[in-house]
mmCIF file of C-alpha atoms in Angstrom:
data_model
loop_
_atom_site.group_PDB
_atom_site.id
_atom_site.type_symbol
_atom_site.label_atom_id
_atom_site.label_comp_id
_atom_site.label_asym_id
_atom_site.label_seq_id
_atom_site.Cartn_x
_atom_site.Cartn_y
_atom_site.Cartn_z
ATOM 1 C CA UNK A 669 102.782 83.277 89.105
ATOM 2 C CA UNK A 670 102.183 80.370 91.837
ATOM 3 C CA UNK A 671 104.041 77.244 91.690
ATOM 4 C CA UNK A 672 107.725 76.529 91.038
ATOM 5 C CA UNK A 673 107.960 79.553 88.862
ATOM 6 C CA UNK A 674 108.662 83.375 89.320
ATOM 7 C CA UNK A 675 107.007 86.584 90.477
ATOM 8 C CA UNK A 676 106.998 88.725 87.238
ATOM 9 C CA UNK A 677 108.881 92.078 87.086
ATOM 10 C CA UNK A 678 106.309 94.390 85.512
ATOM 11 C CA UNK A 679 107.248 98.000 86.352
ATOM 12 C CA UNK A 680 110.298 99.956 85.796
ATOM 13 C CA UNK A 681 111.605 102.243 88.749
ATOM 14 C CA UNK A 682 114.406 104.703 89.519
ATOM 15 C CA UNK A 683 115.510 107.627 87.919
ATOM 16 C CA UNK A 684 115.858 106.285 84.339
ATOM 17 C CA UNK A 685 112.348 104.859 84.274
ATOM 18 C CA UNK A 686 111.029 108.430 83.308
ATOM 19 C CA UNK A 687 112.364 107.790 79.903
ATOM 20 C CA UNK A 688 110.734 104.415 79.493
ATOM 21 C CA UNK A 689 107.465 105.730 77.537
ATOM 22 C CA UNK A 690 109.631 106.965 74.649
ATOM 23 C CA UNK A 691 112.131 104.127 74.566
ATOM 24 C CA UNK A 692 112.230 100.352 74.262
ATOM 25 C CA UNK A 693 114.482 99.422 76.994
ATOM 26 C CA UNK A 694 111.862 99.159 79.666
ATOM 27 C CA UNK A 695 113.133 95.664 80.479
ATOM 28 C CA UNK A 696 116.479 96.961 81.671
ATOM 29 C CA UNK A 697 114.538 98.779 84.552
ATOM 30 C CA UNK A 698 111.704 96.479 85.382
ATOM 31 C CA UNK A 699 111.856 95.240 88.956
ATOM 32 C CA UNK A 700 110.210 93.103 91.460
ATOM 33 C CA UNK A 701 109.608 95.032 94.793
ATOM 34 C CA UNK A 702 109.691 93.802 98.291
ATOM 35 C CA UNK A 703 109.038 95.664 101.785
ATOM 36 C CA UNK A 704 111.136 94.675 104.627
ATOM 37 C CA UNK A 705 108.356 94.558 107.311
ATOM 38 C CA UNK A 706 108.379 93.008 110.812
ATOM 39 C CA UNK A 707 105.404 90.575 111.046
ATOM 40 C CA UNK A 708 103.851 92.578 113.888
ATOM 41 C CA UNK A 709 103.681 95.636 111.535
ATOM 42 C CA UNK A 710 102.295 93.973 108.511
ATOM 43 C CA UNK A 711 98.741 95.456 109.269
ATOM 44 C CA UNK A 712 100.309 98.800 108.435
ATOM 45 C CA UNK A 713 100.753 97.965 105.062
ATOM 46 C CA UNK A 714 97.002 97.899 104.588
ATOM 47 C CA UNK A 715 96.409 101.384 105.906
ATOM 48 C CA UNK A 716 96.045 104.494 103.491
ATOM 49 C CA UNK A 717 98.990 106.690 103.508
ATOM 50 C CA UNK A 718 98.057 110.091 104.660
ATOM 51 C CA UNK A 719 97.941 112.608 101.615
ATOM 52 C CA UNK A 720 98.896 109.938 99.081
ATOM 53 C CA UNK A 721 96.920 108.177 96.786
ATOM 54 C CA UNK A 722 97.942 104.532 97.633
ATOM 55 C CA UNK A 723 95.774 101.538 98.251
ATOM 56 C CA UNK A 724 97.252 98.216 99.360
ATOM 57 C CA UNK A 725 95.782 94.803 98.977
ATOM 58 C CA UNK A 726 95.840 92.224 101.966
ATOM 59 C CA UNK A 727 97.511 89.585 99.935
ATOM 60 C CA UNK A 728 101.256 88.759 99.757
ATOM 61 C CA UNK A 729 104.169 86.377 100.338
ATOM 62 C CA UNK A 730 106.710 86.623 103.065
ATOM 63 C CA UNK A 731 110.232 85.388 102.529
ATOM 64 C CA UNK A 732 113.398 85.607 104.521
ATOM 65 C CA UNK A 733 115.946 88.227 103.930
ATOM 66 C CA UNK A 734 118.418 85.641 103.294
ATOM 67 C CA UNK A 735 116.262 84.057 100.544
ATOM 68 C CA UNK A 736 115.802 87.448 99.051
ATOM 69 C CA UNK A 737 119.529 88.189 99.161
ATOM 70 C CA UNK A 738 120.531 84.921 97.434
ATOM 71 C CA UNK A 739 118.036 85.624 94.802
ATOM 72 C CA UNK A 740 119.744 88.879 93.951
ATOM 73 C CA UNK A 741 117.474 91.558 95.722
ATOM 74 C CA UNK A 742 119.213 94.657 96.919
ATOM 75 C CA UNK A 743 118.139 97.481 99.292
ATOM 76 C CA UNK A 744 116.904 100.608 97.651
ATOM 77 C CA UNK A 745 118.960 103.795 98.187
ATOM 78 C CA UNK A 746 116.922 106.924 99.162
ATOM 79 C CA UNK A 747 118.294 110.199 97.721
ATOM 80 C CA UNK A 748 117.001 113.500 99.116
ATOM 81 C CA UNK A 749 115.480 115.731 96.506
ATOM 82 C CA UNK A 750 114.890 118.752 98.989
ATOM 83 C CA UNK A 751 115.967 121.919 96.851
ATOM 84 C CA UNK A 752 119.604 122.641 97.772
ATOM 85 C CA UNK A 753 120.304 119.048 98.991
ATOM 86 C CA UNK A 754 119.368 117.264 95.729
ATOM 87 C CA UNK A 755 122.944 117.209 94.043
ATOM 88 C CA UNK A 756 123.239 113.343 94.370
ATOM 89 C CA UNK A 757 120.263 112.645 92.203
ATOM 90 C CA UNK A 758 121.289 115.508 89.950
ATOM 91 C CA UNK A 759 124.501 113.662 89.450
ATOM 92 C CA UNK A 760 122.634 110.321 88.749
ATOM 93 C CA UNK A 761 120.319 111.927 86.244
ATOM 94 C CA UNK A 762 123.308 113.426 84.241
ATOM 95 C CA UNK A 763 125.005 109.995 84.047
ATOM 96 C CA UNK A 764 121.788 108.325 82.790
ATOM 97 C CA UNK A 765 121.622 111.078 80.107
ATOM 98 C CA UNK A 766 125.184 110.331 79.155
ATOM 99 C CA UNK A 767 124.547 106.704 78.876
ATOM 100 C CA UNK A 768 121.329 107.428 76.604
ATOM 101 C CA UNK A 769 123.769 109.469 74.354
ATOM 102 C CA UNK A 770 126.235 106.618 74.035
ATOM 103 C CA UNK A 771 123.582 104.157 73.225
ATOM 104 C CA UNK A 772 121.807 106.199 70.676
ATOM 105 C CA UNK A 773 122.439 106.164 67.025
ATOM 106 C CA UNK A 774 120.335 108.639 65.118
ATOM 107 C CA UNK A 775 116.954 108.231 66.772
ATOM 108 C CA UNK A 776 117.352 104.457 67.552
ATOM 109 C CA UNK A 777 118.425 103.341 71.140
ATOM 110 C CA UNK A 778 120.434 100.032 71.330
ATOM 111 C CA UNK A 779 118.706 98.439 74.295
ATOM 112 C CA UNK A 780 121.371 95.714 74.777
ATOM 113 C CA UNK A 781 124.119 98.359 74.804
ATOM 114 C CA UNK A 782 122.071 100.473 77.291
ATOM 115 C CA UNK A 783 121.513 97.553 79.645
ATOM 116 C CA UNK A 784 125.229 97.064 79.870
ATOM 117 C CA UNK A 785 125.843 100.674 81.156
ATOM 118 C CA UNK A 786 126.865 100.574 84.801
ATOM 119 C CA UNK A 787 124.355 103.359 85.801
ATOM 120 C CA UNK A 788 121.473 101.502 84.272
ATOM 121 C CA UNK A 789 122.297 98.555 86.392
ATOM 122 C CA UNK A 790 122.066 100.770 89.510
ATOM 123 C CA UNK A 791 119.195 103.194 88.717
ATOM 124 C CA UNK A 792 116.252 100.757 89.573
ATOM 125 C CA UNK A 793 117.565 100.731 93.159
ATOM 126 C CA UNK A 794 117.469 104.453 93.516
ATOM 127 C CA UNK A 795 114.415 106.201 94.930
ATOM 128 C CA UNK A 796 113.682 109.832 95.676
ATOM 129 C CA UNK A 797 112.353 111.384 98.758
ATOM 130 C CA UNK A 798 111.798 114.573 100.382
ATOM 131 C CA UNK A 799 109.483 117.774 99.509
ATOM 132 C CA UNK A 800 109.633 119.536 96.212
ATOM 133 C CA UNK A 801 108.081 122.608 94.856
ATOM 134 C CA UNK A 802 105.415 120.520 93.157
ATOM 135 C CA UNK A 803 104.821 117.550 95.398
ATOM 136 C CA UNK A 804 105.853 115.851 98.806
ATOM 137 C CA UNK A 805 107.252 112.419 98.528
ATOM 138 C CA UNK A 806 108.322 110.778 101.887
ATOM 139 C CA UNK A 807 108.586 107.266 102.961
ATOM 140 C CA UNK A 808 107.486 105.175 105.890
ATOM 141 C CA UNK A 809 109.861 103.449 108.340
ATOM 142 C CA UNK A 810 110.002 100.329 106.165
ATOM 143 C CA UNK A 811 112.976 99.354 104.061
ATOM 144 C CA UNK A 812 112.378 98.566 100.349
ATOM 145 C CA UNK A 813 114.169 96.120 98.332
ATOM 146 C CA UNK A 814 114.256 95.245 94.655
ATOM 147 C CA UNK A 815 115.521 92.667 92.122
ATOM 148 C CA UNK A 816 116.013 93.485 88.435
ATOM 149 C CA UNK A 817 113.951 90.909 86.328
ATOM 150 C CA UNK A 818 111.678 88.032 87.533
ATOM 151 C CA UNK A 819 112.004 86.828 91.259
ATOM 152 C CA UNK A 820 112.368 82.783 91.292
ATOM 153 C CA UNK A 821 109.549 81.521 93.532
ATOM 154 C CA UNK A 822 109.708 78.113 95.173
ATOM 155 C CA UNK A 823 107.200 76.905 97.987
ATOM 156 C CA UNK A 824 110.132 75.655 100.207
ATOM 157 C CA UNK A 825 111.653 79.196 100.212
ATOM 158 C CA UNK A 826 108.349 80.950 101.305
ATOM 159 C CA UNK A 827 107.758 81.572 104.974
ATOM 160 C CA UNK A 828 104.038 82.411 104.756
ATOM 161 C CA UNK A 829 101.080 83.548 102.587
ATOM 162 C CA UNK A 830 99.321 86.563 103.527
ATOM 163 C CA UNK A 831 95.521 86.965 103.126
ATOM 164 C CA UNK A 832 92.359 87.954 104.900
ATOM 165 C CA UNK A 833 91.235 85.311 107.286
ATOM 166 C CA UNK A 834 87.856 84.806 105.660
ATOM 167 C CA UNK A 835 89.717 83.755 102.318
ATOM 168 C CA UNK A 836 91.954 81.152 104.182
ATOM 169 C CA UNK A 837 89.952 78.129 103.766
ATOM 170 C CA UNK A 838 89.326 78.588 100.011
ATOM 171 C CA UNK A 839 92.936 79.694 99.484
ATOM 172 C CA UNK A 840 94.321 76.737 101.032
ATOM 173 C CA UNK A 841 92.267 74.429 98.919
ATOM 174 C CA UNK A 842 93.461 76.312 95.825
ATOM 175 C CA UNK A 843 97.116 76.296 96.762
ATOM 176 C CA UNK A 844 96.956 72.533 97.387
ATOM 177 C CA UNK A 845 95.350 72.098 94.185
ATOM 178 C CA UNK A 846 97.959 74.017 92.422
ATOM 179 C CA UNK A 847 100.846 72.403 94.244
ATOM 180 C CA UNK A 848 100.894 70.213 97.358
ATOM 181 C CA UNK A 849 103.816 72.024 98.877
ATOM 182 C CA UNK A 850 102.130 75.480 98.624
ATOM 183 C CA UNK A 851 99.152 73.978 100.421
ATOM 184 C CA UNK A 852 101.222 73.268 103.295
ATOM 185 C CA UNK A 853 102.487 76.915 103.659
ATOM 186 C CA UNK A 854 101.170 78.796 106.784
ATOM 187 C CA UNK A 855 98.483 81.234 105.807
ATOM 188 C CA UNK A 856 98.500 84.561 108.060
ATOM 189 C CA UNK A 857 96.104 87.431 108.156
ATOM 190 C CA UNK A 858 98.117 90.782 108.060
ATOM 191 C CA UNK A 859 95.845 92.159 110.918
ATOM 192 C CA UNK A 860 96.470 89.361 113.139
ATOM 193 C CA UNK A 861 98.695 90.091 116.206
ATOM 194 C CA UNK A 862 102.238 88.666 116.387
ATOM 195 C CA UNK A 863 101.238 85.753 118.893
ATOM 196 C CA UNK A 864 98.614 84.548 116.499
ATOM 197 C CA UNK A 865 100.774 84.704 113.446
ATOM 198 C CA UNK A 866 103.617 82.814 115.272
ATOM 199 C CA UNK A 867 101.274 80.196 116.494
ATOM 200 C CA UNK A 868 99.878 79.760 112.881
ATOM 201 C CA UNK A 869 103.382 79.289 111.524
ATOM 202 C CA UNK A 870 104.156 76.754 114.292
ATOM 203 C CA UNK A 871 100.801 75.131 113.383
ATOM 204 C CA UNK A 872 99.171 75.770 116.840
ATOM 205 C CA UNK A 873 95.464 76.274 116.673
ATOM 206 C CA UNK A 874 93.668 79.202 117.816
ATOM 207 C CA UNK A 875 92.252 77.723 120.890
ATOM 208 C CA UNK A 876 95.630 77.047 122.295
ATOM 209 C CA UNK A 877 96.745 80.545 122.375
ATOM 210 C CA UNK A 878 95.536 83.652 124.259
ATOM 211 C CA UNK A 879 95.039 84.487 128.018
ATOM 212 C CA UNK A 880 93.022 81.364 128.677
ATOM 213 C CA UNK A 881 94.277 78.785 126.372
ATOM 214 C CA UNK A 882 92.281 75.371 126.141
ATOM 215 C CA UNK A 883 94.532 72.828 127.536
ATOM 216 C CA UNK A 884 92.328 70.117 126.451
#
Protein backbone atom coordinates (compact mmCIF):
# COMPACT_ATOMS: atom_id res chain seq x y z
CA UNK A 1 0.00 0.00 0.00
CA UNK A 2 1.42 3.40 -0.98
CA UNK A 3 0.76 6.50 1.09
CA UNK A 4 0.85 7.01 4.84
CA UNK A 5 -0.06 3.38 5.36
CA UNK A 6 1.85 0.12 5.51
CA UNK A 7 3.42 -2.75 3.64
CA UNK A 8 1.28 -5.82 4.23
CA UNK A 9 2.69 -8.96 5.81
CA UNK A 10 1.20 -11.73 3.69
CA UNK A 11 3.38 -14.84 3.99
CA UNK A 12 4.37 -16.92 7.02
CA UNK A 13 8.08 -17.76 7.38
CA UNK A 14 10.23 -19.87 9.68
CA UNK A 15 10.05 -23.39 11.13
CA UNK A 16 6.48 -22.96 12.42
CA UNK A 17 5.12 -21.91 9.02
CA UNK A 18 5.05 -25.53 7.83
CA UNK A 19 2.03 -26.08 10.10
CA UNK A 20 0.10 -23.15 8.63
CA UNK A 21 -2.03 -25.03 6.03
CA UNK A 22 -3.73 -27.06 8.76
CA UNK A 23 -4.09 -24.36 11.41
CA UNK A 24 -5.62 -20.92 11.79
CA UNK A 25 -2.73 -19.05 13.40
CA UNK A 26 -1.09 -17.83 10.17
CA UNK A 27 -1.18 -14.23 11.37
CA UNK A 28 1.27 -15.06 14.17
CA UNK A 29 3.93 -15.98 11.59
CA UNK A 30 3.27 -13.54 8.74
CA UNK A 31 6.13 -11.11 8.17
CA UNK A 32 7.39 -8.33 5.93
CA UNK A 33 10.83 -9.20 4.49
CA UNK A 34 13.70 -6.85 3.71
CA UNK A 35 17.13 -7.48 2.23
CA UNK A 36 20.18 -5.61 3.46
CA UNK A 37 21.75 -4.74 0.11
CA UNK A 38 24.32 -2.00 -0.66
CA UNK A 39 23.14 0.33 -3.42
CA UNK A 40 25.91 -0.77 -5.75
CA UNK A 41 24.75 -4.39 -5.47
CA UNK A 42 21.01 -3.93 -5.97
CA UNK A 43 21.34 -5.09 -9.59
CA UNK A 44 22.19 -8.55 -8.26
CA UNK A 45 18.71 -8.79 -6.79
CA UNK A 46 17.37 -8.92 -10.35
CA UNK A 47 19.51 -11.88 -11.41
CA UNK A 48 18.30 -15.46 -11.41
CA UNK A 49 19.85 -17.60 -8.69
CA UNK A 50 21.66 -20.59 -10.13
CA UNK A 51 19.71 -23.84 -9.66
CA UNK A 52 16.88 -22.05 -7.87
CA UNK A 53 13.50 -21.15 -9.29
CA UNK A 54 13.51 -17.52 -8.11
CA UNK A 55 12.38 -14.56 -10.18
CA UNK A 56 12.71 -11.02 -8.82
CA UNK A 57 10.92 -7.86 -9.89
CA UNK A 58 12.89 -4.62 -10.53
CA UNK A 59 10.71 -2.62 -8.13
CA UNK A 60 11.14 -1.82 -4.47
CA UNK A 61 11.66 0.69 -1.69
CA UNK A 62 14.90 1.58 0.06
CA UNK A 63 14.88 2.53 3.74
CA UNK A 64 17.72 2.96 6.22
CA UNK A 65 18.62 0.25 8.71
CA UNK A 66 17.78 2.71 11.51
CA UNK A 67 14.26 3.13 10.13
CA UNK A 68 13.80 -0.63 9.92
CA UNK A 69 15.09 -1.16 13.46
CA UNK A 70 12.80 1.50 14.93
CA UNK A 71 9.86 -0.19 13.20
CA UNK A 72 10.64 -3.51 14.88
CA UNK A 73 12.63 -5.31 12.19
CA UNK A 74 15.15 -7.93 13.25
CA UNK A 75 17.85 -9.84 11.36
CA UNK A 76 17.20 -13.43 10.35
CA UNK A 77 19.18 -16.17 12.10
CA UNK A 78 20.43 -18.82 9.69
CA UNK A 79 20.55 -22.36 11.04
CA UNK A 80 22.63 -25.07 9.36
CA UNK A 81 20.53 -28.09 8.37
CA UNK A 82 23.44 -30.15 7.05
CA UNK A 83 22.98 -33.70 8.43
CA UNK A 84 25.07 -34.03 11.56
CA UNK A 85 25.04 -30.28 12.21
CA UNK A 86 21.29 -29.75 12.28
CA UNK A 87 20.76 -30.11 16.04
CA UNK A 88 19.84 -26.40 16.60
CA UNK A 89 16.89 -26.47 14.18
CA UNK A 90 15.85 -29.87 15.58
CA UNK A 91 15.60 -28.29 19.03
CA UNK A 92 13.57 -25.37 17.62
CA UNK A 93 11.15 -27.77 15.91
CA UNK A 94 10.70 -29.64 19.20
CA UNK A 95 9.81 -26.38 20.99
CA UNK A 96 7.30 -25.54 18.25
CA UNK A 97 5.60 -28.90 18.69
CA UNK A 98 5.50 -28.47 22.47
CA UNK A 99 3.88 -25.05 22.05
CA UNK A 100 1.30 -26.50 19.67
CA UNK A 101 0.37 -29.18 22.20
CA UNK A 102 -0.06 -26.59 24.98
CA UNK A 103 -2.33 -24.45 22.80
CA UNK A 104 -4.46 -27.32 21.49
CA UNK A 105 -7.67 -28.55 23.09
CA UNK A 106 -9.09 -31.54 21.28
CA UNK A 107 -8.62 -30.57 17.63
CA UNK A 108 -8.92 -26.83 18.18
CA UNK A 109 -5.86 -24.56 18.38
CA UNK A 110 -6.10 -21.37 20.44
CA UNK A 111 -4.38 -18.87 18.15
CA UNK A 112 -4.19 -16.16 20.80
CA UNK A 113 -2.54 -18.52 23.26
CA UNK A 114 -0.17 -19.74 20.59
CA UNK A 115 0.85 -16.21 19.64
CA UNK A 116 1.97 -15.64 23.24
CA UNK A 117 4.29 -18.65 23.19
CA UNK A 118 7.91 -17.33 23.26
CA UNK A 119 9.06 -19.71 20.51
CA UNK A 120 6.30 -18.48 18.17
CA UNK A 121 7.60 -14.95 18.59
CA UNK A 122 11.03 -16.13 17.42
CA UNK A 123 10.37 -18.68 14.67
CA UNK A 124 9.62 -16.13 11.91
CA UNK A 125 13.24 -14.97 12.31
CA UNK A 126 14.75 -18.44 11.80
CA UNK A 127 15.78 -19.61 8.33
CA UNK A 128 17.42 -22.86 7.25
CA UNK A 129 20.50 -23.19 5.07
CA UNK A 130 22.75 -25.93 3.78
CA UNK A 131 22.42 -29.12 1.71
CA UNK A 132 20.05 -31.94 2.63
CA UNK A 133 19.28 -35.32 1.14
CA UNK A 134 16.44 -33.87 -0.92
CA UNK A 135 17.40 -30.29 -1.68
CA UNK A 136 20.09 -27.65 -1.50
CA UNK A 137 19.15 -24.39 0.19
CA UNK A 138 21.91 -21.84 0.37
CA UNK A 139 22.00 -18.08 0.63
CA UNK A 140 23.72 -15.20 -1.07
CA UNK A 141 25.85 -12.68 0.77
CA UNK A 142 22.89 -10.45 1.61
CA UNK A 143 21.42 -10.15 5.10
CA UNK A 144 17.68 -10.65 5.44
CA UNK A 145 15.52 -8.78 7.95
CA UNK A 146 11.91 -9.40 8.92
CA UNK A 147 9.11 -7.82 10.88
CA UNK A 148 6.08 -9.70 12.22
CA UNK A 149 2.92 -7.98 10.97
CA UNK A 150 2.51 -4.95 8.73
CA UNK A 151 5.36 -2.46 8.28
CA UNK A 152 4.40 1.23 8.80
CA UNK A 153 5.21 3.17 5.65
CA UNK A 154 5.86 6.92 5.57
CA UNK A 155 7.32 8.89 2.62
CA UNK A 156 9.72 10.83 4.85
CA UNK A 157 11.33 7.57 6.03
CA UNK A 158 11.81 6.20 2.52
CA UNK A 159 15.24 6.81 0.98
CA UNK A 160 14.34 5.94 -2.61
CA UNK A 161 11.98 4.09 -4.93
CA UNK A 162 13.47 1.39 -7.19
CA UNK A 163 12.09 0.89 -10.70
CA UNK A 164 13.30 0.43 -14.29
CA UNK A 165 14.37 3.73 -15.90
CA UNK A 166 11.72 3.53 -18.63
CA UNK A 167 9.00 3.64 -15.93
CA UNK A 168 10.37 6.61 -13.98
CA UNK A 169 8.40 9.38 -15.67
CA UNK A 170 5.05 7.65 -15.35
CA UNK A 171 5.83 6.39 -11.84
CA UNK A 172 6.76 9.87 -10.64
CA UNK A 173 3.44 11.22 -11.93
CA UNK A 174 1.52 8.39 -10.29
CA UNK A 175 3.30 8.84 -6.96
CA UNK A 176 2.69 12.59 -7.02
CA UNK A 177 -0.98 12.00 -7.72
CA UNK A 178 -1.19 9.69 -4.70
CA UNK A 179 0.81 11.85 -2.33
CA UNK A 180 2.91 14.96 -3.00
CA UNK A 181 5.64 13.75 -0.63
CA UNK A 182 5.91 10.43 -2.46
CA UNK A 183 6.38 12.32 -5.71
CA UNK A 184 9.45 13.97 -4.23
CA UNK A 185 11.24 10.68 -3.47
CA UNK A 186 14.27 9.81 -5.65
CA UNK A 187 13.56 7.05 -8.18
CA UNK A 188 16.52 4.79 -9.00
CA UNK A 189 17.05 2.04 -11.52
CA UNK A 190 18.58 -1.01 -9.74
CA UNK A 191 20.88 -1.50 -12.72
CA UNK A 192 22.45 1.95 -12.47
CA UNK A 193 25.98 2.30 -11.15
CA UNK A 194 26.59 3.71 -7.68
CA UNK A 195 27.64 7.13 -8.99
CA UNK A 196 24.41 7.61 -10.91
CA UNK A 197 22.31 6.44 -7.96
CA UNK A 198 23.98 8.89 -5.59
CA UNK A 199 23.58 11.67 -8.18
CA UNK A 200 19.85 10.95 -8.50
CA UNK A 201 19.42 10.98 -4.73
CA UNK A 202 21.28 14.32 -4.61
CA UNK A 203 19.05 15.60 -7.45
CA UNK A 204 22.01 16.00 -9.82
CA UNK A 205 21.01 15.51 -13.46
CA UNK A 206 22.65 12.89 -15.69
CA UNK A 207 24.51 15.43 -17.82
CA UNK A 208 26.48 16.59 -14.76
CA UNK A 209 28.00 13.19 -13.98
CA UNK A 210 30.38 10.85 -15.79
CA UNK A 211 33.90 11.26 -17.19
CA UNK A 212 32.99 14.35 -19.22
CA UNK A 213 30.28 16.19 -17.29
CA UNK A 214 28.60 19.16 -18.89
CA UNK A 215 29.64 22.19 -16.87
CA UNK A 216 27.01 24.27 -18.60
